[in-house]
Amino acid sequence: MQQKIIILDFGSQTTQLIGRRVRELDTFCEILPYNKFPVDDPSVIGVILSGSPYSVHDPEAFKVDLSLFMGKIPVLGICYGAQFISHSLGGKVEKADSREYGRAHLQSVDTENPLFYGFEHNSQVWMSHGDTITAIPNGFKTIASTADVRQAAFASTQIPVWAVQFHPEVFHTLQGMQLLRNFVVGICGSRQEWSAASFVDTTIAELRQQLGADRVILGLSGGVDSSVVAVLLNRAIGDRLTCIFVDHGMLRKNEFHKVMEAYQGLGLNVVGVDASKKFFNDLSGVIDPEQKRKIIGRDFVEVFNAEAKKITDAKWLAQGTIYPDRIESLNITGKVIKSHHNVGGLPKEMHLQLCEPLKWLFKDEVRRVGYQLGMPERLIKRHPFPGPGLAVRILGDITPEKVRILQDADDIYIESMLQYVCEDGEVLYDKIWQAGAVLLSTVRSVGVMGDERTYEHPVALRAVTSTDAMTADWAHLPYDFMAKVSNEIINKVRGVNRVCYDISSKPPATIEWE
């Protein structure tokens, strides 16, 4: 039985980062809403309570029944989680005299306590809270403080419960991974069996059991997620898998033909469908980003469904949905950040069951699985590309001409990135999580070309660094590279006379513009 840590999500922006850190300890974890603890799951070896944007005193604050797990398995409360534990068990949480944000240093650390084994004196941590714990419950003891926070960490003297008011999951808590290792491995007893190799073996066995002798249809996108799913399914069920690759007309330049060749080289049974006319017709005049996504998602299903009906004995639809897709489509408050056509169920008329082998993985984990499967590096290292394609990189309405402009600009950008070798010998493309060009088609810019005034569109270049797309920072591209790309786009792409670079991070911005 595979062990797991449950992370109960109270709405913190860093909840997914806690999950990343636990996975880095080769331990499977599952992030669930604060009120969805799986009471009857014997594989759960520990619980982590996340932070939250709320105060424990807010009427709308999220609450959980601690008796479901407290005293039965180890518990770690982080920030709001720590305050909730204290507040619920008779301690006192009050508004801090001044908000406690940023770097702090631990003092009076009880390094004999198993949560702080291996900790150094004066270790840096990261605080982010407006309330503070002024009194801990009976049966608890303080195990670390800072200059301003007396109860920086505390623990029960009777049951396996620990709580910290800082964030061990963030980069600026320098021994944060040590603390999480102490909890997950030392306290919870993780066998650290979660790995790409174990995932491949387990998933192929589960797919064979789940699918039996049924035929499966997979929607391929050209990206690493659906490609990894295709190879996993091919290993599990062989020629009972049929892949459908829909060209909605907004892929990258020549991408449809390049990807079809790559898939055939993997021995996959792939059907390619050019449906670009339908998508362009249905998107005509639409400028709202969410409406674009919904139209593309609807049309994709219609085109896919029409092709899938030709495979009369298919019973399953496989998709390359990964964890961030599901998180961004519906957060804990029930608010949609952006719709994703892989998420939200299937049309009833398809009469297919859903198979999503990667739904618990982050992007970098998917890549590790791809390497484990022996897939070509060119597929594994492909940057993420949005399902709606260039439609969400064109501000305003979508036309074939605008797509042509953006395809040409984007092709120069990406090909230049693939060819640029950095001073450390690494190819620039491989240093970047995701890159692409954005056409500001609702804006026109005055320029001069050949002594003539021009009035054409600006293009914005976007490149970010990340590990899982939950957070991202803008990439500091070399100036000589940017100068060359800008000059080449303006000189070679008809309709563009200005190039800009996006230096926004996520949050507050998203990676895509729409």
C-alpha atoms as one frame of an Amber mdcrd trajectory, in Angstrom:
protein
   0.000   0.000   0.000   1.407   3.388  -1.007   1.860   5.763   1.907   0.592
   9.321   1.613   0.629  12.633   3.416  -2.638  14.582   3.320  -2.359  18.371
   3.002  -5.587  20.077   4.014  -5.885  23.297   2.003  -7.218  26.336   3.860
  -6.651  28.593   0.856  -2.987  29.568   1.110  -1.109  30.626  -2.025   1.715
  28.295  -0.978  -0.319  25.124  -0.357   0.829  23.647  -3.670   4.405  24.456
  -2.727   4.025  22.345   0.423   2.952  19.508  -1.860   5.991  20.049  -4.080
   8.295  19.857  -1.069   6.717  16.643   0.217   7.055  15.065  -3.251  10.733
  16.110  -3.276  11.072  13.865  -0.233   9.977  10.928  -2.427   6.672  10.779
  -0.580   3.260  10.855  -2.236   0.938  13.578  -1.016  -2.601  14.569  -1.796
  -3.915  18.119  -1.432  -7.563  18.178  -0.381 -10.008  20.912   0.661  -9.844
  21.643   4.382 -13.134  19.766   5.020 -12.434  16.620   2.948 -10.141  14.559
   5.148 -10.364  10.874   4.072 -11.291   9.305   7.415 -11.164   5.673   6.284
  -7.913   5.754   4.297  -5.314   3.548   6.037  -2.538   4.764   3.709  -2.470
   8.238   5.332   0.595   8.543   7.566   0.385  12.259   8.393  -1.570  15.488
   7.979  -0.366  19.015   7.212  -2.698  21.980   7.753  -1.881  24.822   5.338
  -1.944  28.563   5.723  -4.951  30.691   4.822  -5.869  34.238   3.793  -8.310
  34.309   6.733  -7.919  35.043  10.423  -9.206  32.321  12.754 -11.588  34.981
  14.071 -13.196  35.707  10.688 -16.805  34.467  10.487 -16.079  32.921   7.065
 -12.784  31.305   8.153 -12.373  27.668   7.099 -12.653  25.166   9.944 -11.993
  21.438  10.250 -12.929  18.897  12.919  -9.495  18.141  14.391 -10.806  15.025
  16.151 -10.936  13.263  12.771  -7.172  12.797  12.847  -5.567  14.498  15.852
  -4.166  11.931  18.272  -4.401   9.219  15.603  -1.649  10.248  13.168   1.027
  12.997  13.236  -0.183  16.534  12.481   1.779  19.627  11.410   0.070  23.026
  11.363   1.645  25.787   9.256   0.818  29.477   9.876  -3.018  29.562   9.886
  -2.901  25.813  10.533  -0.871  26.477  13.690  -3.193  29.276  14.780  -6.258
  27.128  14.126  -4.843  24.334  16.287  -4.107  26.766  19.121  -7.463  28.545
  18.829  -9.436  25.277  18.675  -7.712  23.694  21.682  -7.984  26.611  24.114
  -4.965  28.755  23.235  -5.181  32.428  22.334  -4.744  34.045  18.908  -4.736
  37.842  18.713  -4.011  40.487  16.123  -0.298  41.246  16.136   0.869  44.731
  17.122   2.495  44.893  13.705   2.037  42.489  10.814   4.720  39.829  10.825
   5.976  39.470   7.250   9.372  38.595   5.880  12.622  37.241   7.265  13.025
  36.292  10.906  15.512  34.156  12.826  14.720  31.325  15.199  15.918  31.571
  18.768  15.643  29.141  21.685  15.211  26.245  19.251  14.646  22.897  20.950
  16.902  20.797  18.733  16.071  17.759  20.866  12.521  17.928  19.556  12.191
  15.651  16.484  10.772  18.508  14.372  14.022  20.475  14.781  16.664  17.760
  14.549  19.693  19.146  12.717  18.644  22.802  13.015  21.226  25.520  13.422
  20.978  28.347  15.935  19.588  31.578  14.463  18.221  29.765  11.396  16.360
  32.069   8.997  12.607  31.557   8.499   9.882  33.400   6.577   6.866  34.870
   8.376   3.599  35.926   6.726   0.727  36.588   9.118  -1.280  39.410  10.692
  -2.428  37.466  13.786  -0.133  35.839  16.314  -0.465  33.156  18.977  -0.173
  34.775  22.415  -0.956  31.653  24.451  -0.664  27.982  23.536  -3.137  25.335
  24.749  -2.611  23.246  27.865  -0.514  20.188  27.131   1.681  22.034  24.600
   5.161  23.525  24.922   7.069  26.178  22.978   9.922  24.693  20.918  11.149
  27.785  19.009  10.811  31.566  19.132  11.971  34.610  17.196  12.744  38.113
  18.451   9.136  39.152  17.814   7.190  35.878  17.883   7.266  33.965  21.163
   5.314  30.978  19.820   7.161  30.539  16.520   6.790  26.776  16.985   5.111
  24.600  19.596   4.327  20.943  20.125   2.044  18.745  22.166   3.572  16.895
  25.107   0.960  14.145  24.837   0.038  13.470  21.197   1.940  13.801  17.856
   1.035  17.408  17.017   3.434  20.156  15.922   2.767  23.708  14.753   4.869
  26.525  13.270   3.880  30.118  12.562   6.448  30.437   9.756   6.429  28.863
   6.277   8.937  25.977   5.960   7.897  25.365   2.350   9.241  28.655   0.947
  12.763  29.250  -0.328  13.562  31.921   2.272  13.147  29.486   5.176  16.659
  28.163   4.793  16.170  24.896   6.704  12.570  24.446   5.674  13.267  21.182
   3.841  15.042  19.869   6.931  11.935  20.584   9.016   9.640  18.919   6.476
  12.004  15.954   6.215  11.953  15.631   9.999   8.153  15.572   9.941   7.481
  13.456   6.846  10.322  10.940   7.186  11.328  11.083  10.828   7.969  11.573
  12.530   5.477  10.116  10.024   7.782   7.289   8.978   7.653   7.698   5.197
   9.443   4.887   3.383  10.227   7.398   0.578   9.005   5.085  -2.166   7.509
   7.740  -4.456   9.626   8.049  -7.623   9.267   8.236 -11.400  10.190   4.547
 -11.701   7.663   3.454  -9.073   5.020   5.692 -10.670   5.548   4.110 -14.102
   5.350   0.555 -12.779   2.355   1.235 -10.555   0.461   3.266 -13.159   0.900
   0.748 -15.973  -0.367  -2.006 -13.652  -3.313   0.163 -12.569  -4.168   1.068
 -16.172  -4.238  -2.588 -17.188  -6.554  -3.355 -14.296  -8.732  -0.277 -14.864
  -9.080  -0.640 -18.637  -9.133  -4.422 -19.024  -9.656  -5.306 -22.673 -11.365
  -1.964 -23.484 -10.344   0.385 -26.280  -9.187   3.882 -25.325  -9.179   7.190
 -27.198  -6.635   9.859 -26.283  -6.695  13.503 -27.244  -3.128  14.507 -28.094
  -2.030  18.133 -27.964   1.646  17.896 -28.883   2.727  18.781 -25.354   4.632
  16.673 -22.876   1.580  15.814 -20.731  -0.535  14.110 -23.373   2.583  12.605
 -24.966   3.566  10.926 -21.692   0.005   9.660 -21.249   0.137   8.218 -24.785
   3.346   6.296 -24.108   2.076   5.063 -20.721  -1.138   3.791 -22.312   0.748
   2.285 -25.226   2.868   0.334 -22.720  -0.255  -0.759 -20.855  -2.714  -1.673
 -23.647  -0.799  -1.452 -26.943  -2.858  -1.124 -30.126  -6.118  -0.737 -28.196
  -5.142   2.943 -27.910  -6.147   5.380 -30.663  -4.779   8.929 -30.456  -6.543
  11.915 -32.040  -4.623  15.123 -32.709  -6.901  18.069 -33.525  -5.426  21.076
 -35.326  -7.551  24.091 -34.350  -5.453  26.381 -36.538  -3.781  28.153 -33.625
  -0.809  25.896 -33.052   2.745  27.096 -33.480   4.162  27.421 -36.981   4.303
  24.010 -38.734   3.625  22.332 -35.393   0.889  20.008 -36.640   3.174  18.273
 -39.132   6.215  18.224 -36.800   4.252  16.642 -33.971   2.574  14.072 -36.209
   6.016  12.934 -37.362   7.252  12.705 -33.765   4.268  10.602 -32.681   4.575
   8.212 -35.574   8.225   7.782 -34.616   7.022   6.551 -31.203   4.918   3.867
 -32.857   1.634   5.426 -31.774  -1.601   5.066 -33.716  -2.430   8.738 -34.388
  -5.295  10.271 -36.376  -4.720  13.908 -37.384  -7.719  16.211 -37.949  -7.482
  19.687 -39.519 -10.473  21.597 -38.100  -9.044  25.095 -38.350 -11.884  26.504
 -40.482 -14.502  25.559 -37.891 -12.541  27.121 -35.040 -11.849  30.355 -36.921
 -15.519  30.685 -37.905 -16.762  30.141 -34.356 -14.199  32.536 -32.861 -14.974
  35.324 -35.333 -15.526  38.608 -33.492 -15.014  37.112 -30.000 -12.683  39.165
 -27.793 -13.438  37.978 -24.232 -10.618  35.620 -23.093 -12.850  33.274 -21.113
 -15.328  33.084 -23.984 -12.497  32.195 -26.348 -11.470  29.352 -24.062 -15.012
  28.065 -23.784 -15.590  28.142 -27.557 -12.321  26.349 -28.220 -13.084  23.787
 -25.528 -16.588  23.215 -26.945 -15.380  22.958 -30.530 -12.559  20.661 -29.543
 -15.046  18.275 -27.944 -17.341  18.448 -30.995 -14.513  17.713 -33.437 -13.035
  15.089 -31.182 -16.443  13.499 -30.633 -17.105  13.280 -34.368 -13.796  11.491
 -34.894 -14.215   9.339 -31.801 -17.594   8.048 -33.010 -15.760   6.316 -35.826
 -14.152   4.113 -33.170 -17.373   2.402 -32.217 -16.024   0.090 -29.516 -14.119
   2.731 -27.468 -15.149   2.963 -23.819 -12.577   5.371 -22.362 -11.269   8.860
 -23.032  -7.746   9.513 -21.772  -6.458  13.042 -21.142  -3.174  14.636 -20.155
  -4.670  16.580 -17.262  -2.083  17.345 -14.564  -2.432  18.728 -11.066  -2.023
  22.465 -11.833  -4.769  22.189 -14.509  -7.229  21.031 -11.871  -6.037  23.521
  -9.263  -6.319  26.539 -11.584  -9.688  25.493 -12.948 -11.357  25.526  -9.541
  -9.739  26.803  -6.398 -10.835  26.115  -2.837 -13.294  29.014  -2.771 -15.062
  27.559  -5.802 -13.956  30.420  -8.057 -12.702  29.631 -11.545  -9.302  31.183
 -12.322  -9.458  30.048 -15.929 -11.351  27.275 -17.632  -9.438  24.314 -19.003
 -11.025  21.999 -21.541  -9.420  18.951 -19.905 -11.235  19.668 -16.653 -14.868
  19.578 -15.708 -16.211  16.308 -17.034 -17.286  14.929 -20.381 -20.311  15.652
 -22.558 -22.979  13.035 -21.877 -23.277  12.169 -25.563 -19.721  10.831 -25.628
 -20.678   7.926 -23.346 -17.026   7.476 -22.390 -15.384   7.010 -19.024 -12.486
   9.306 -18.130  -8.895   8.142 -17.664  -6.362  10.691 -16.322  -3.144   8.907
 -15.284  -1.208  12.118 -14.568  -3.836  13.999 -12.589  -1.748  14.061  -9.386
   1.547  15.105 -10.999   3.214  18.467 -11.412   4.870  19.312 -14.729   8.437
  18.567 -13.657   7.281  15.195 -12.324   5.674  14.443 -15.690   9.009  15.152
 -17.370  10.793  12.767 -15.021   8.243  10.089 -15.942   8.914  10.822 -19.630
  12.636  10.249 -19.131  11.882   7.051 -17.222   9.818   5.878 -20.218  12.752
   6.561 -22.545  10.902   9.178 -24.590  12.799  11.513 -26.975  14.241  14.540
 -25.211  12.713  16.913 -27.778   9.238  15.903 -26.604  10.045  15.867 -22.899
  11.710  19.300 -22.892   8.974  21.029 -24.874   7.732  24.108 -23.078   4.119
  24.032 -21.889   1.704  25.348 -24.476  -1.893  26.387 -23.677  -4.709  24.153
 -24.905  -6.401  27.089 -26.697  -3.076  27.741 -28.408  -2.275  31.172 -29.800
  -5.891  32.258 -29.277  -4.980  33.257 -25.715  -1.830  34.993 -26.930  -3.728
  37.310 -29.279  -5.423  40.204 -27.543  -8.717  40.895 -29.262 -10.529  38.914
 -31.926  -8.937  35.998 -33.766  -8.325  35.986 -37.523  -6.097  33.791 -39.722
  -3.957  36.835 -40.543  -3.336  37.631 -36.869  -2.449  34.008 -36.235  -0.028
  34.126 -39.175   1.681  37.229 -37.728   2.005  35.658 -34.297   3.174  32.299
 -35.648   5.965  34.008 -37.573   7.073  36.135 -34.603   6.832  33.224 -32.176
   8.792  30.950 -34.503  11.693  33.419 -34.672  11.643  33.762 -30.872  11.556
  30.041 -30.042  13.999  28.947 -32.763  16.453  31.649 -31.642  16.113  30.405
 -28.064  16.842  26.836 -29.192  19.987  27.988 -30.986  21.373  30.350 -28.314
  24.076  28.786 -26.130  24.644  30.525 -22.786  28.037  31.176 -21.202  27.687
  28.033 -19.057  27.211  25.929 -22.203  23.497  25.295 -21.647  20.968  26.041
 -24.381  18.814  29.033 -23.406  15.563  27.195 -24.238  16.370  24.571 -21.606
  16.770  27.238 -18.896  13.259  28.556 -19.476  10.046  27.020 -18.146   7.806
  28.579 -20.777   8.237  31.145 -23.520   6.118  32.591 -26.288   5.131  35.718
 -28.158   1.927  37.693 -27.580   0.253  39.799 -30.269  -1.226  43.037 -28.983
  -3.701  43.207 -31.836  -5.935  45.723 -30.024  -3.009  48.184 -30.004  -1.243
  49.893 -32.875   2.157  51.484 -32.646   3.706  54.227 -34.742   7.024  53.320
 -36.338   9.368  54.251 -39.163  10.577  51.833 -41.819  12.472  52.952 -44.903
  11.692  56.619 -44.204   7.994  55.792 -44.149   5.615  56.000 -41.218   4.148
  52.671 -40.123   1.143  51.981 -37.902   1.299  48.320 -36.983   1.058  45.944
 -34.038   3.436  45.504 -31.101   4.512  42.015 -30.066   5.289  41.217 -26.434
   7.749  38.447 -25.641   7.167  36.347 -22.513   9.629  33.981 -20.812   9.374
  32.658 -17.272  11.255  30.369 -14.931   9.336  27.975 -12.694   9.190  24.397
 -11.417   5.463  23.717 -11.493   3.691  26.815 -12.941   2.013  27.572  -9.608
   4.462  30.449  -9.247   6.776  31.861 -11.914   9.349  34.619 -12.265  10.199
  36.460 -15.452  13.385  35.213 -17.055  16.387  37.559 -17.280  17.221  36.937
 -20.934  20.626  38.022 -22.301  20.552  41.480 -23.872  22.333  40.383 -27.032
  19.746  37.637 -27.515  16.837  40.050 -27.031  18.349  42.606 -29.388  18.814
  40.004 -32.125  15.298  38.583 -31.733  13.663  42.003 -31.671  15.501  43.112
 -34.791  14.683  39.899 -36.648  10.969  39.973 -35.780  10.556  43.599 -36.840
  12.491  43.059 -40.082  10.912  39.751 -41.102   7.340  39.709 -39.757   4.936
  41.789 -41.805   2.510  43.605 -39.483   4.859  44.131 -36.511   6.902  47.265
 -35.846   7.639  47.085 -32.112   8.787  44.361 -29.688   8.371  44.535 -25.900
   9.354  42.172 -23.068   7.004  41.178 -20.232   8.682  41.410 -16.808   5.672
  40.359 -14.694   5.844  37.463 -12.240   3.113  35.014 -11.212   1.451  35.992
  -8.972   0.101  38.611  -9.510   0.134  38.057 -13.287  -0.577  34.705 -14.910
   1.893  33.199 -17.367  -0.486  33.602 -20.302  -1.951  37.010 -21.069  -5.491
  35.698 -21.442
